[in-house]
Coordinates of C-alpha atoms in Angstrom, one line a residue:
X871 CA 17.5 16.2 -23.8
X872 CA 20.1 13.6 -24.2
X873 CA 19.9 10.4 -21.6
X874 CA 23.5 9.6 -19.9
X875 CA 23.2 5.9 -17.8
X876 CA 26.9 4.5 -16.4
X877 CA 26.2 2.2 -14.6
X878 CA 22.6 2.2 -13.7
X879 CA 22.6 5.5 -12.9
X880 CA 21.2 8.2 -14.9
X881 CA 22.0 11.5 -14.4
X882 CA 19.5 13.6 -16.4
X883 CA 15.6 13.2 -16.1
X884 CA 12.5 15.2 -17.3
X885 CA 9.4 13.0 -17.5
X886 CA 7.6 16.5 -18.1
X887 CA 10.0 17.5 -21.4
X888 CA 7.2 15.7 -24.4
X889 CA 10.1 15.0 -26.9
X890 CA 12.7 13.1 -24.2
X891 CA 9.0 10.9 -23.1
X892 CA 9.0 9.9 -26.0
X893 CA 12.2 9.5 -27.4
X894 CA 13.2 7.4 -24.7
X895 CA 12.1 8.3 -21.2
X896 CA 8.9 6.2 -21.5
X897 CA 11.2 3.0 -22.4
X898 CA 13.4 3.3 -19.2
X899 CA 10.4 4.2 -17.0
X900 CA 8.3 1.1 -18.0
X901 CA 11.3 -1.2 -17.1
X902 CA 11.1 0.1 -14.1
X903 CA 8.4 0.2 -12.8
X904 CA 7.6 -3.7 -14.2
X905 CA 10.7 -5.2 -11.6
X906 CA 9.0 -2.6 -9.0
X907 CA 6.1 -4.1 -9.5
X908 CA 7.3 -7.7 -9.4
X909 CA 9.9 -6.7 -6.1
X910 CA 6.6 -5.2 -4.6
X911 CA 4.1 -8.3 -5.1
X912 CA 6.6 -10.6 -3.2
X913 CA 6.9 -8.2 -0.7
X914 CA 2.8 -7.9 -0.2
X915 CA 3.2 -11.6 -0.7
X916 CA 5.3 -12.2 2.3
X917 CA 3.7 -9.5 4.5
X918 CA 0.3 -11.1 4.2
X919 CA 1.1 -14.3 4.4
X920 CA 0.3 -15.0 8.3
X921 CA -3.4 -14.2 6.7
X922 CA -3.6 -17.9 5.7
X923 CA -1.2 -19.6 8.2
X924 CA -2.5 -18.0 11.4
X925 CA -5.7 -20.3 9.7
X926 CA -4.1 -23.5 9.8
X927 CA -2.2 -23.5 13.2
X928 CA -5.0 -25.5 14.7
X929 CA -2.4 -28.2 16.3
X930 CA -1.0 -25.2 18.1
X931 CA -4.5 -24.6 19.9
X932 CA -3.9 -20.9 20.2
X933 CA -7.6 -18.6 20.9
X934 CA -9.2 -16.7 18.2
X935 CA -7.8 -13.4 19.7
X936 CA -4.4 -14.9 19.6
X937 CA -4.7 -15.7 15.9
X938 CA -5.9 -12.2 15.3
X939 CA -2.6 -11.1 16.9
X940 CA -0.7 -13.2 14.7
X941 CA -2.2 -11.4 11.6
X942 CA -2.4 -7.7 12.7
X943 CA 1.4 -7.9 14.0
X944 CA 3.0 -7.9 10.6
X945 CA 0.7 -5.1 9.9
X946 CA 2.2 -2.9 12.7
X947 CA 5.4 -3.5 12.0
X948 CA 4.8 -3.1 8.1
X949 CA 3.2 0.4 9.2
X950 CA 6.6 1.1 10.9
X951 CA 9.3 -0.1 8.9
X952 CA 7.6 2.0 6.3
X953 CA 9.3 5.1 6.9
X954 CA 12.4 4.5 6.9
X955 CA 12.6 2.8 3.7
X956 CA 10.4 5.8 2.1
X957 CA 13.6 8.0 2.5
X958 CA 16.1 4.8 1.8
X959 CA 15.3 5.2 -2.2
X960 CA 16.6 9.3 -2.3
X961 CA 19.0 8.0 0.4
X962 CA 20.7 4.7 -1.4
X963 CA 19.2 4.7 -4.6
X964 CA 15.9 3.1 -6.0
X965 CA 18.1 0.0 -7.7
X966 CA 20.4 -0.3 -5.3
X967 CA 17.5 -0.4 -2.1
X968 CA 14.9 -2.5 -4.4
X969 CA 17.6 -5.0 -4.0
X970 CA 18.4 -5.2 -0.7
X971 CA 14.5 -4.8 0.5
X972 CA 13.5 -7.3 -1.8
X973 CA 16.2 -9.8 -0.3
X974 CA 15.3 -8.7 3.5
X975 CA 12.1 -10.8 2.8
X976 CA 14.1 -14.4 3.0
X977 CA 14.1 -13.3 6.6
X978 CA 10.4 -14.1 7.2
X979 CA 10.2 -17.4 4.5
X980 CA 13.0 -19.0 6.2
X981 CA 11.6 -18.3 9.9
X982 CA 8.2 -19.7 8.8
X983 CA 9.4 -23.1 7.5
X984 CA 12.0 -23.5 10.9
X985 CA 8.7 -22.4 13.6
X986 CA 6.0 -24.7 12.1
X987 CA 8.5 -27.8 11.5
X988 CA 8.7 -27.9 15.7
X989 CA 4.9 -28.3 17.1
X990 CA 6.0 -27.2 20.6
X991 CA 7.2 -23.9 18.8
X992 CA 5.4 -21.4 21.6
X993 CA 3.2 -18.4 20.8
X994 CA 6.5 -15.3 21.4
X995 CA 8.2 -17.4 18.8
X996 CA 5.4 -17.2 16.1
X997 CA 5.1 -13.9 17.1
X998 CA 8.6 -12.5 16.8
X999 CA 8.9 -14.3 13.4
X1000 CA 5.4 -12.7 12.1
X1001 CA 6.7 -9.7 13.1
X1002 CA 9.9 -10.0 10.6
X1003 CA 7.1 -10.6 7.9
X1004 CA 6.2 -6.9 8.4
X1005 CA 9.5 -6.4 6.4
X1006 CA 7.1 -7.2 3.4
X1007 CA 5.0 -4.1 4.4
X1008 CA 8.0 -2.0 4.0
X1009 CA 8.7 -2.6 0.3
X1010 CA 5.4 -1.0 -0.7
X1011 CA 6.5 2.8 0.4
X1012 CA 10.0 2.2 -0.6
X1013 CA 8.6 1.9 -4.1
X1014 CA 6.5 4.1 -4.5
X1015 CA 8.5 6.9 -3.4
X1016 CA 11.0 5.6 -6.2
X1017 CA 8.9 5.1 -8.9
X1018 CA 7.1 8.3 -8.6
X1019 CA 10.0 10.1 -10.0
X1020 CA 9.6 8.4 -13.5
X1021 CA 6.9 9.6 -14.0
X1022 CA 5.3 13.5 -14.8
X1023 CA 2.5 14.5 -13.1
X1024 CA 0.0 13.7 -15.7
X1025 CA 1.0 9.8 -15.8
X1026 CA 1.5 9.6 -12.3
X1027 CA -2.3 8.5 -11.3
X1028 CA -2.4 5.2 -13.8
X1029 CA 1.6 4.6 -13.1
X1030 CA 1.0 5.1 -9.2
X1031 CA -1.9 2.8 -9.5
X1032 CA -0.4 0.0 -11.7
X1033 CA 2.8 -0.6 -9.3
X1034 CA 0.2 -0.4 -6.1
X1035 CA -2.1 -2.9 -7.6
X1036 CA 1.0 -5.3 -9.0
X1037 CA 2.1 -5.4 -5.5
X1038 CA -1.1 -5.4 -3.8
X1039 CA -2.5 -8.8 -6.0
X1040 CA 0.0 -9.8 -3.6
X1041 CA -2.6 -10.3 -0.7
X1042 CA -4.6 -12.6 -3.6
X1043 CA -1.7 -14.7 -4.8
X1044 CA -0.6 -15.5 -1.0
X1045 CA -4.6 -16.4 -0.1
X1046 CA -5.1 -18.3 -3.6
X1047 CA -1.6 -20.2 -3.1
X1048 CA -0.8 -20.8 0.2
X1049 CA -3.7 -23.3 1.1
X1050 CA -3.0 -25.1 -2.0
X1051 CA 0.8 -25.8 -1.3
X1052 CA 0.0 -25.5 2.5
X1053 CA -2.8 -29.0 1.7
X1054 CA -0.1 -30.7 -0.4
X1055 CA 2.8 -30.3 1.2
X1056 CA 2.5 -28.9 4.7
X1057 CA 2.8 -25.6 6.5
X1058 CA 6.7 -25.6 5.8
X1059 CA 6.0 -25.3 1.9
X1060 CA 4.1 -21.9 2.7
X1061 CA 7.8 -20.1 4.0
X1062 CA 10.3 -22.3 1.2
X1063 CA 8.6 -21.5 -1.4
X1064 CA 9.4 -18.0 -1.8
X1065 CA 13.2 -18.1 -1.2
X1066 CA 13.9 -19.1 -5.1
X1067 CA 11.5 -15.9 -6.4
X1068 CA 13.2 -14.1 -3.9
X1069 CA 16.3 -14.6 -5.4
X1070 CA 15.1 -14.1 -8.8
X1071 CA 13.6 -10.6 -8.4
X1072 CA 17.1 -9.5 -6.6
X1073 CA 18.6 -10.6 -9.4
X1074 CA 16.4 -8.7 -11.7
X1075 CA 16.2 -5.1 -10.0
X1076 CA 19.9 -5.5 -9.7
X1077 CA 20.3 -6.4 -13.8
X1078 CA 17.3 -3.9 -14.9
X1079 CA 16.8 -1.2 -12.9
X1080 CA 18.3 2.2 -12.3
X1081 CA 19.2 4.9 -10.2
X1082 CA 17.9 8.4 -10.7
X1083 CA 20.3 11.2 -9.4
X1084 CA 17.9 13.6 -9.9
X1085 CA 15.4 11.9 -7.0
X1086 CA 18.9 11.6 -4.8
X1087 CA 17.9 14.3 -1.6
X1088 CA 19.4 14.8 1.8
X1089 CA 17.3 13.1 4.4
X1090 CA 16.4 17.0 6.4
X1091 CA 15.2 17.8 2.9
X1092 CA 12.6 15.5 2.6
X1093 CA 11.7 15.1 6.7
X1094 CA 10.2 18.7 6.4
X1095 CA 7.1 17.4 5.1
X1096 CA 6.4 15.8 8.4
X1097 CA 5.6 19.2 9.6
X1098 CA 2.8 20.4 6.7
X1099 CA -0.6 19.8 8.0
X1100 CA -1.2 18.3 4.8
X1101 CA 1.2 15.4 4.8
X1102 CA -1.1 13.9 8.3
X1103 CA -4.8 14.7 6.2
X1104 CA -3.9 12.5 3.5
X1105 CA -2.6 10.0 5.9
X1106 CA -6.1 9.4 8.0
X1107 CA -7.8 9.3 4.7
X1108 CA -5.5 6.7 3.6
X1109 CA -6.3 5.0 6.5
X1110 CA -9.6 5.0 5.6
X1111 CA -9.0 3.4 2.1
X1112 CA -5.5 1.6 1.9
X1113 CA -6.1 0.9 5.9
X1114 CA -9.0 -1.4 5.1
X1115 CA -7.8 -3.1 1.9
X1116 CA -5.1 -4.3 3.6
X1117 CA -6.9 -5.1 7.2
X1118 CA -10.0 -6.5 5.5
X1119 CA -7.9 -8.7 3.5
X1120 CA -5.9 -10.2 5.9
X1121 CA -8.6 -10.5 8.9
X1122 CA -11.5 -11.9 6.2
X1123 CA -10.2 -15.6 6.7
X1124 CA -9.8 -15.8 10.1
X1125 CA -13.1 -13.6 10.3
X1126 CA -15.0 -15.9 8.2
X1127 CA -14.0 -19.1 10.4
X1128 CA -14.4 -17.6 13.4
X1129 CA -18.2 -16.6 12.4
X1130 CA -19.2 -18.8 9.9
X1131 CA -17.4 -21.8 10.7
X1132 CA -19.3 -24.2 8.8
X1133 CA -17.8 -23.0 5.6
X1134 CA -14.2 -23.1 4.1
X1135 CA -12.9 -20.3 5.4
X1136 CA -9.9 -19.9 2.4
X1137 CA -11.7 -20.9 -0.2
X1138 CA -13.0 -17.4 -1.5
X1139 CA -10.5 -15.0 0.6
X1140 CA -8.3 -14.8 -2.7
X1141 CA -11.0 -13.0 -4.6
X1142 CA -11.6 -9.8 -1.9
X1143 CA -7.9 -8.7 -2.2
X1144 CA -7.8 -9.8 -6.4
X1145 CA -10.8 -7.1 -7.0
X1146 CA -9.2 -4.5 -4.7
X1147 CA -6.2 -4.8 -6.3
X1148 CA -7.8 -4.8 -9.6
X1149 CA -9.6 -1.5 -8.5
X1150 CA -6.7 0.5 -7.9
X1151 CA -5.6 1.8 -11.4
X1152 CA -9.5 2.4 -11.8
X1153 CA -9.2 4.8 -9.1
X1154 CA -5.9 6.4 -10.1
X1155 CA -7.4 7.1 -13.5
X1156 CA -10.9 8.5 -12.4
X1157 CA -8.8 10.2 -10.2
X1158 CA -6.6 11.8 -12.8
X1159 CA -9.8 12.7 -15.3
X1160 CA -12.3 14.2 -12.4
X1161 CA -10.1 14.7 -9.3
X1162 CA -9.1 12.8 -6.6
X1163 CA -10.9 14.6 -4.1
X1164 CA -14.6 14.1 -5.9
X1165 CA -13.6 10.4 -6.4
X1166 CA -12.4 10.2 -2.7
X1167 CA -15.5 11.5 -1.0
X1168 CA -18.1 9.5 -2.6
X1169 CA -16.2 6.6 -2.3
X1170 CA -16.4 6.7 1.3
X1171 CA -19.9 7.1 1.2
X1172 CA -20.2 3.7 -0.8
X1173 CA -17.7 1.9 1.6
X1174 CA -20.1 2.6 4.7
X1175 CA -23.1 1.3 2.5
X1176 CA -20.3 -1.8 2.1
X1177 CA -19.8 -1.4 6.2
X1178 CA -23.6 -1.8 6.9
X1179 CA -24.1 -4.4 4.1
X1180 CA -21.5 -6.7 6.2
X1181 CA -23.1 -5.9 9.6
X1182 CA -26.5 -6.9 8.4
X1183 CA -25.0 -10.3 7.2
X1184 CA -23.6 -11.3 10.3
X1185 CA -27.0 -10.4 12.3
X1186 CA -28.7 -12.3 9.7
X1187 CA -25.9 -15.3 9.5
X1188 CA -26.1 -15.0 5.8
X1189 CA -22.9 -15.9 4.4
X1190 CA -23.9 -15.3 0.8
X1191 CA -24.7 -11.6 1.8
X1192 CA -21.4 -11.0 4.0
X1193 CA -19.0 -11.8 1.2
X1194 CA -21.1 -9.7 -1.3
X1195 CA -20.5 -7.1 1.7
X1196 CA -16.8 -7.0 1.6
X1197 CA -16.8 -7.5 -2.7
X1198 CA -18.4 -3.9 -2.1
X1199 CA -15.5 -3.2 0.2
X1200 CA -12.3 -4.5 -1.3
X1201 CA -13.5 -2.4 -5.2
X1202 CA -14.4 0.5 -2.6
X1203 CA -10.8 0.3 -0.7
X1204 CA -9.3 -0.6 -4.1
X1205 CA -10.9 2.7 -5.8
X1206 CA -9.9 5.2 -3.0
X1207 CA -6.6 3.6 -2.8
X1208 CA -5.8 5.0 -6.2
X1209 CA -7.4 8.5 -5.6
X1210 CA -6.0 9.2 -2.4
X1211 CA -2.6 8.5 -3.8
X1212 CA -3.4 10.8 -6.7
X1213 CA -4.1 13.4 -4.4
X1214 CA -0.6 13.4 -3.2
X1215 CA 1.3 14.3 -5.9
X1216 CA -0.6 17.5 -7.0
X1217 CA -1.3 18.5 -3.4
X1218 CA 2.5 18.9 -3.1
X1219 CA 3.2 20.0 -6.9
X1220 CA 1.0 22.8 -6.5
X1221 CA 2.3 24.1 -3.0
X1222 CA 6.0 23.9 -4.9
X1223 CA 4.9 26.0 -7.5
X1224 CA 2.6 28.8 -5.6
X1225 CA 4.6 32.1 -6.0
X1226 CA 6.6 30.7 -8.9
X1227 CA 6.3 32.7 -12.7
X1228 CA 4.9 30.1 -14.7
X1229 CA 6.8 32.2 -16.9
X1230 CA 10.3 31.5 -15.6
X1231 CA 11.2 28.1 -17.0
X1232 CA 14.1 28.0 -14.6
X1233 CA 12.4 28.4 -11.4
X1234 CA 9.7 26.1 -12.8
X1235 CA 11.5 23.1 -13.3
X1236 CA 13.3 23.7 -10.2
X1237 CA 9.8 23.5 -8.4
X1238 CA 8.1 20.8 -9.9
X1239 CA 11.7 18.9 -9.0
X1240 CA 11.0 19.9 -5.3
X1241 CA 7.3 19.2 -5.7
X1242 CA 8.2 15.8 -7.2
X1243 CA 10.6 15.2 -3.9
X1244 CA 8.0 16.0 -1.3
X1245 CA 5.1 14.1 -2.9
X1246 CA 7.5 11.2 -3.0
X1247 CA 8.7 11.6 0.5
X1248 CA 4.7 12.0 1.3
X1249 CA 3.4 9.2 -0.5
X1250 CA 5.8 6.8 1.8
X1251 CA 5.0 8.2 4.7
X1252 CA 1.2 8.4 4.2
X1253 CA 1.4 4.3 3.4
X1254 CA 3.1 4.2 6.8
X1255 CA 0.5 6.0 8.7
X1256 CA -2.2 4.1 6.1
X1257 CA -0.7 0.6 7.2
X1258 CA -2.0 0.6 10.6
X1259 CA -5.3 0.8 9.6
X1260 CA -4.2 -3.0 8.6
X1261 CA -3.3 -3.6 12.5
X1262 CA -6.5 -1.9 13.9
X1263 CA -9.2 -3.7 12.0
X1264 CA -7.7 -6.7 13.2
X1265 CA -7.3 -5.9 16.7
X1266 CA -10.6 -4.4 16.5
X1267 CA -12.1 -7.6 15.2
X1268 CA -10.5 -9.6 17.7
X1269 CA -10.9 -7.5 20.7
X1270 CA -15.0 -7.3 19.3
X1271 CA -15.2 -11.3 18.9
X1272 CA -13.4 -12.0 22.5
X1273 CA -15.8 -9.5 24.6
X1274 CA -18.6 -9.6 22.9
X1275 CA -18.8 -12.8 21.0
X1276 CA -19.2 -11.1 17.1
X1277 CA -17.8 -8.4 15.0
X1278 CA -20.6 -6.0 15.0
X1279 CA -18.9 -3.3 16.9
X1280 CA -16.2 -3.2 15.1
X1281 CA -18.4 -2.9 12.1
X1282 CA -20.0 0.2 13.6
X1283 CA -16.5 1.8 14.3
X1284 CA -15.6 1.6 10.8
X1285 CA -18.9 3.2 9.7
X1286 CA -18.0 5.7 11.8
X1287 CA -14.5 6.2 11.0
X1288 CA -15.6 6.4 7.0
X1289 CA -18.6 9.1 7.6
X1290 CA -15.5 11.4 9.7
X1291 CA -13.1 10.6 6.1
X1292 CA -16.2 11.8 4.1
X1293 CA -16.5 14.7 6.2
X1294 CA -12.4 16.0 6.0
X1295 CA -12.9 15.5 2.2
X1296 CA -15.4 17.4 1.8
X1297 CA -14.5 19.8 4.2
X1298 CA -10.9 20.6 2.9
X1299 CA -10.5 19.9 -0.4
X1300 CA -14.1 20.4 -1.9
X1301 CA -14.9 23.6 -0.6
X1302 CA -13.7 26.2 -2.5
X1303 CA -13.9 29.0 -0.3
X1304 CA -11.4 27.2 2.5
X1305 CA -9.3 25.8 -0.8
X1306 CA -8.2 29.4 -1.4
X1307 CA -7.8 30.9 2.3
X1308 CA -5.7 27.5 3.2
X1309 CA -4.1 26.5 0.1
X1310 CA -4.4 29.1 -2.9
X1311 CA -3.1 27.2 -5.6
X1312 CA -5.2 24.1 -4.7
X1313 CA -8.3 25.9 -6.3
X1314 CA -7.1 25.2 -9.9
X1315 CA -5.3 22.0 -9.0
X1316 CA -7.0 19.0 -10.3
X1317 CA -6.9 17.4 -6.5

């Protein structure tokens, strides 16, 4: 199969046909999925970045719960933006909406320098600009849902896993940078210094990437995933693991000042996010040799060991013990990130092609084009419903520290919430038995 692009569009695409991966489909997919990377890390950059400047607003004299609101807003609104802009790539184009999402973020840099240059800025300003940061959130579902269709279903766990993690070391660079620049030349640095990599990664997805008319789809085609039981299963499990990357690493700085306040509450936070982020792919690809679902339920298990190792360092005030707590955490969330996500795509390419020949090349390639579109369509609308896992763990850190003084029941919640994610796993996707009565062609998918 020949590949026709005029002008950044490309009208014929089969990541599944051997000889056109090779030959040149592999090429064209790499090159885009490195400036969806880069669009995506900026966009994690920008979302997260209230993480480290909710820190340093000390002049402002705003409560610990406040702060907290500061950080989980963005979060919420990330959550929400998200799923719209999982049906803008089939809508728009993957180029063409790469581009304008990735230039929506100037919104939040440019806000941030204007608020913190005025110190009688009051608390609905700082939070209607952090809420603009949650533009940032959005880029994440746009992007996967785009780059998904580059990709066949045997590459998809290590492709899905490398653009997630490029834009989820995000949440590191912001915690590693921001307090540098923040210490050298004031909070207004933290927003400016964005705008002129901003620019440049417009620049780039507009120059490099491309369109694909085969992932182009009327929006009441892809909205009928909202009603398979399926689509909202994934979503609380992804809750459970991209939920708490995401909350973990933005609350862990205000967290660690608010309860250990004799130590520099910045100065590790980068690493939590780095190893999550690092963790991902590692999931995606024990994911894609012994299933999602077997990778998925015992790493819940080992993020409520993580849960109970954190709550035993705050009883015991041992700071050494709490941050080897959430390292557990972050290569936990990081892990299940990248098998949940895995999940997705075969759930949804083997209900396409239940009933279908596998004789009947025809209808086969029509159904793994459908399957392809509704695992696309799923994957941005499970990081939506994942995202406000991000928003409760800080409100539920907050609302914990101002009634009761300390995190712990909000520590117990969570170990709660991951044995009731161990359960579903287990319960519908490793038994057998319910595999086949609920979804027949699950049983030989390698879920």
């Amino acid at each position: 199969m020949g590949l026709s692009i005029n002008n950044h569009r490309i009208n014929t695409w089969d990541p599944e046909d051997e000889q056109f991966w090779v030959r040149t489909g592999r090429r064209v997919a790499r090159r885009n999925l490195v400036w969806s990377v880069l669009t995506e890390h900026l966009g994690f950059t920008l979302w997260t970045l209230w993480s480290v400047v909710a820190v340093k607003l000390g002049a402002w004299h705003f409560s610990v719960d406040q702060l907290f609101w500061l950080v989980a807003l963005p979060n919420l609104v990330g959550a929400a933006v998200r799923v719209p802009y999982t049906f803008a790539p089939a809508r728009f184009g993957g180029r063409n909406w790469t581009v304008v999402s990735t230039l929506l973020l100037l919104v939040p840099a440019v806000l941030l320098a204007v608020a913190v240059r005025d110190p009688h800025t009051p608390y609905w300003a700082f939070l209607l600009i952090a809420a603009t940061a949650g533009l940032g959130g959005g880029n994440f579902a746009s992007s996967m849902a785009n780059i998904t269709h580059f990709y066949g279903a045997g590459r998809q766990g290590v492709a899905l896993g490398i653009n997630a993690a490029g834009g989820n070391v995000g949440v590191s660079s912001v915690q590693l940078l921001a307090p540098l620049l923040i210490a050298s030349f004031g909070l207004v640095a933290a927003g400016l210094v964005w705008v002129p990599l901003i620019l440049l990664a417009a620049a780039g997805a507009w120059l490099r990437m491309d369109n694909l008319a085969t992932a182009r789809s009327a929006l009441r085609d892809q909205v009928g995933v909202v009603r398979r039981g399926q689509t909202w299963l994934v979503s609380v499990l992804y809750i459970g693991t991209f939920g708490s990357f995401i909350g973990y690493a933005t609350a862990l700085p205000l967290l660690t000042k608010s309860q250990f306040p004799d130590t520099s509450a910045t100065a590790y936070a980068f690493a939590g996010p780095l190893i999550g982020s690092l963790a991902r792919p590692v999931g995606g690809w024990l994911a894609d040799r012994y299933g999602g679902a077997n990778v998925t339920l015992w790493n819940f298990l080992a993020m409520g060991g993580g849960v109970l190792g954190v709550l035993g360092a705050l009883r015991a005030h041992d700071y050494p013990v709490f941050l080897a707590g959430f390292a557990v955490l972050f290569v936990t969330a990081g892990i299940g990130n990248g098998s949940t996500y895995r999940m997705i795509p075969a759930i949804f390419r083997a209900q396409a092609l239940r009933g279908v020949s596998r004789e009947d090349a025809d209808a086969t390639a029509s159904a793994l084009t459908v399957g392809r579109r509704d695992g696309a369509a799923v994957l941005g609308l499970t990081s939506a419903v994942g995202a406000l896992g991000g928003f409760g763990i800080n409100r539920a850190f907050g609302y914990s520290i101002a009634h009761t003084g300390n995190a712990e029941a909000a520590l117990v919640g969570f170990a709660v919430f991951y044995a009731v994610c161990f359960g579903l796993t287990w319960f519908c996707y490793l038994r057998r038995r319910l595999a086949v009565r609920v979804l027949p062609s699950l049983a030989d998918a390698r879920v």
